[in-house]
mmCIF file of C-alpha atoms in Angstrom:
data_model
loop_
_atom_site.group_PDB
_atom_site.id
_atom_site.type_symbol
_atom_site.label_atom_id
_atom_site.label_comp_id
_atom_site.label_asym_id
_atom_site.label_seq_id
_atom_site.Cartn_x
_atom_site.Cartn_y
_atom_site.Cartn_z
ATOM 1 C CA MET P 1 -9.678 42.816 -24.390
ATOM 2 C CA ARG P 2 -12.295 40.061 -24.602
ATOM 3 C CA TYR P 3 -9.628 37.497 -25.650
ATOM 4 C CA LEU P 4 -7.321 38.548 -22.816
ATOM 5 C CA LEU P 5 -10.109 38.027 -20.283
ATOM 6 C CA LEU P 6 -11.045 34.681 -21.851
ATOM 7 C CA SER P 7 -7.380 33.573 -21.718
ATOM 8 C CA ILE P 8 -7.116 34.514 -18.058
ATOM 9 C CA VAL P 9 -10.304 32.598 -17.221
ATOM 10 C CA ILE P 10 -9.159 29.502 -19.131
ATOM 11 C CA MET P 11 -5.720 29.562 -17.535
ATOM 12 C CA GLY P 12 -7.270 29.995 -14.097
ATOM 13 C CA CYS P 13 -9.587 27.036 -14.647
ATOM 14 C CA ALA P 14 -6.743 24.878 -15.889
ATOM 15 C CA GLY P 15 -4.757 25.673 -12.753
ATOM 16 C CA ALA P 16 -7.691 24.839 -10.511
ATOM 17 C CA GLU P 17 -8.223 21.552 -12.333
ATOM 18 C CA THR P 18 -4.601 20.506 -11.833
ATOM 19 C CA THR P 19 -4.783 21.226 -8.110
ATOM 20 C CA GLN P 20 -8.024 19.252 -7.708
ATOM 21 C CA SER P 21 -6.722 16.200 -9.565
ATOM 22 C CA GLU P 22 -3.664 15.739 -7.339
ATOM 23 C CA PRO P 23 -3.954 12.435 -5.456
ATOM 24 C CA ARG P 24 -4.652 12.635 -1.762
ATOM 25 C CA THR P 25 -2.367 10.683 0.506
ATOM 26 C CA THR P 26 -3.906 8.977 3.517
ATOM 27 C CA GLU P 27 -2.099 7.690 6.588
ATOM 28 C CA ALA P 28 -2.613 4.167 5.225
ATOM 29 C CA ASP P 29 -1.014 5.175 1.893
ATOM 30 C CA ARG P 30 1.982 6.708 3.660
ATOM 31 C CA ALA P 31 2.451 3.712 5.957
ATOM 32 C CA TRP P 32 2.200 1.273 3.037
ATOM 33 C CA LEU P 33 4.661 3.105 0.795
ATOM 34 C CA ASP P 34 7.166 4.260 3.422
ATOM 35 C CA GLU P 35 7.212 1.377 5.890
ATOM 36 C CA VAL P 36 5.366 -1.790 4.920
ATOM 37 C CA LEU P 37 6.172 -2.156 1.209
ATOM 38 C CA PRO P 38 9.945 -1.810 1.787
ATOM 39 C CA LEU P 39 9.617 -4.388 4.569
ATOM 40 C CA MET P 40 7.734 -6.767 2.260
ATOM 41 C CA GLU P 41 10.284 -6.218 -0.519
ATOM 42 C CA ALA P 42 13.186 -6.972 1.805
ATOM 43 C CA ASN P 43 11.693 -10.010 3.539
ATOM 44 C CA CYS P 44 8.729 -11.498 1.725
ATOM 45 C CA ILE P 45 8.333 -10.664 -1.945
ATOM 46 C CA GLY P 46 11.101 -13.027 -3.079
ATOM 47 C CA CYS P 47 8.999 -16.057 -2.149
ATOM 48 C CA HIS P 48 5.454 -14.710 -1.979
ATOM 49 C CA SER P 49 5.256 -13.109 -5.423
ATOM 50 C CA VAL P 50 5.563 -16.392 -7.319
ATOM 51 C CA ALA P 51 3.600 -19.660 -7.274
ATOM 52 C CA SER P 52 6.629 -21.763 -6.306
ATOM 53 C CA VAL P 53 10.242 -21.408 -5.268
ATOM 54 C CA ASP P 54 12.554 -24.301 -6.088
ATOM 55 C CA GLY P 55 9.515 -26.468 -6.788
ATOM 56 C CA ILE P 56 7.907 -25.769 -3.396
ATOM 57 C CA ALA P 57 4.457 -24.156 -3.578
ATOM 58 C CA THR P 58 4.176 -20.736 -1.956
ATOM 59 C CA ASN P 59 1.259 -18.606 -0.919
ATOM 60 C CA ALA P 60 1.650 -15.886 -3.574
ATOM 61 C CA PHE P 61 -0.008 -12.852 -1.987
ATOM 62 C CA LEU P 62 2.420 -10.110 -3.095
ATOM 63 C CA ILE P 63 1.583 -9.914 -6.787
ATOM 64 C CA GLY P 64 1.293 -6.797 -8.896
ATOM 65 C CA GLY P 65 3.131 -4.433 -11.166
ATOM 66 C CA THR P 66 2.711 -1.344 -8.987
ATOM 67 C CA PRO P 67 2.811 -0.711 -5.234
ATOM 68 C CA GLN P 68 -0.983 -0.187 -5.304
ATOM 69 C CA GLU P 69 -1.577 -3.503 -7.094
ATOM 70 C CA ILE P 70 0.622 -5.346 -4.596
ATOM 71 C CA ARG P 71 -1.259 -3.683 -1.726
ATOM 72 C CA ASP P 72 -4.642 -4.551 -3.238
ATOM 73 C CA THR P 73 -3.615 -8.188 -3.765
ATOM 74 C CA LEU P 74 -2.320 -8.450 -0.201
ATOM 75 C CA LEU P 75 -5.483 -6.919 1.265
ATOM 76 C CA ALA P 76 -7.674 -9.281 -0.784
ATOM 77 C CA SER P 77 -5.594 -12.393 -0.035
ATOM 78 C CA GLY P 78 -6.896 -13.238 3.428
ATOM 79 C CA VAL P 79 -3.335 -13.043 4.778
ATOM 80 C CA VAL P 80 -4.098 -9.760 6.549
ATOM 81 C CA ASP P 81 -7.093 -8.808 8.654
ATOM 82 C CA VAL P 82 -7.841 -5.095 9.037
ATOM 83 C CA ASP P 83 -10.411 -5.898 11.727
ATOM 84 C CA ALA P 84 -7.907 -7.829 13.886
ATOM 85 C CA PRO P 85 -4.451 -6.723 12.657
ATOM 86 C CA SER P 86 -2.396 -8.546 15.285
ATOM 87 C CA MET P 87 -4.114 -11.820 14.338
ATOM 88 C CA SER P 88 -3.238 -11.473 10.641
ATOM 89 C CA PHE P 89 -1.557 -14.544 9.211
ATOM 90 C CA LEU P 90 1.124 -12.216 7.863
ATOM 91 C CA LEU P 91 2.204 -11.734 11.494
ATOM 92 C CA THR P 92 1.422 -15.126 13.005
ATOM 93 C CA LYS P 93 2.740 -17.095 9.985
ATOM 94 C CA GLY P 94 2.575 -20.489 11.653
ATOM 95 C CA ALA P 95 5.376 -22.751 10.440
ATOM 96 C CA HIS P 96 7.503 -20.494 8.282
ATOM 97 C CA MET P 97 10.933 -21.084 6.833
ATOM 98 C CA GLY P 98 11.482 -17.450 5.839
ATOM 99 C CA PRO P 99 12.666 -14.447 7.811
ATOM 100 C CA HIS P 100 10.987 -13.481 11.031
ATOM 101 C CA LEU P 101 9.760 -9.968 11.739
ATOM 102 C CA SER P 102 11.165 -7.876 14.542
ATOM 103 C CA ALA P 103 8.790 -6.277 17.032
ATOM 104 C CA ASP P 104 9.216 -2.906 15.256
ATOM 105 C CA GLU P 105 8.462 -4.467 11.862
ATOM 106 C CA ALA P 106 5.352 -6.191 13.223
ATOM 107 C CA ARG P 107 4.239 -2.906 14.801
ATOM 108 C CA ALA P 108 4.622 -1.123 11.441
ATOM 109 C CA ILE P 109 2.355 -3.717 9.806
ATOM 110 C CA ILE P 110 -0.222 -3.451 12.594
ATOM 111 C CA ASP P 111 -0.188 0.351 12.372
ATOM 112 C CA TRP P 112 -0.708 0.146 8.600
ATOM 113 C CA LEU P 113 -3.621 -2.297 8.946
ATOM 114 C CA GLU P 114 -5.247 -0.115 11.602
ATOM 115 C CA ALA P 115 -4.949 2.856 9.232
ATOM 116 C CA GLU P 116 -6.459 0.727 6.425
ATOM 117 C CA ALA P 117 -9.426 -0.089 8.675
ATOM 118 C CA GLN P 118 -10.116 3.636 9.086
ATOM 119 C CA HIS P 119 -9.732 4.350 5.372
#
């Protein structure tokens, strides 16, 4: 009987530990993974994940092996500003030969940066 009770307690603790270790998803996480990262992959990562393209230097701010690493590099790059999202260089770009963002795409980036500011 003692071993049965001990087994039940151990199994119960193991189950509780698994539930507690599940990662929490924030609004910023969801926006990054569902909206912004696919946008960056489709429009930006081809040029901005390497130091140069066809011998022309690029601002490589989308570097990393995982979505989290790419996000961390982008946030640390100075290209985005969580305090003034609409003024982020990622949106204003200045002279840029690459694709331009639609209003909906820009809004998705602003929403993500606002969520990052609250995180």
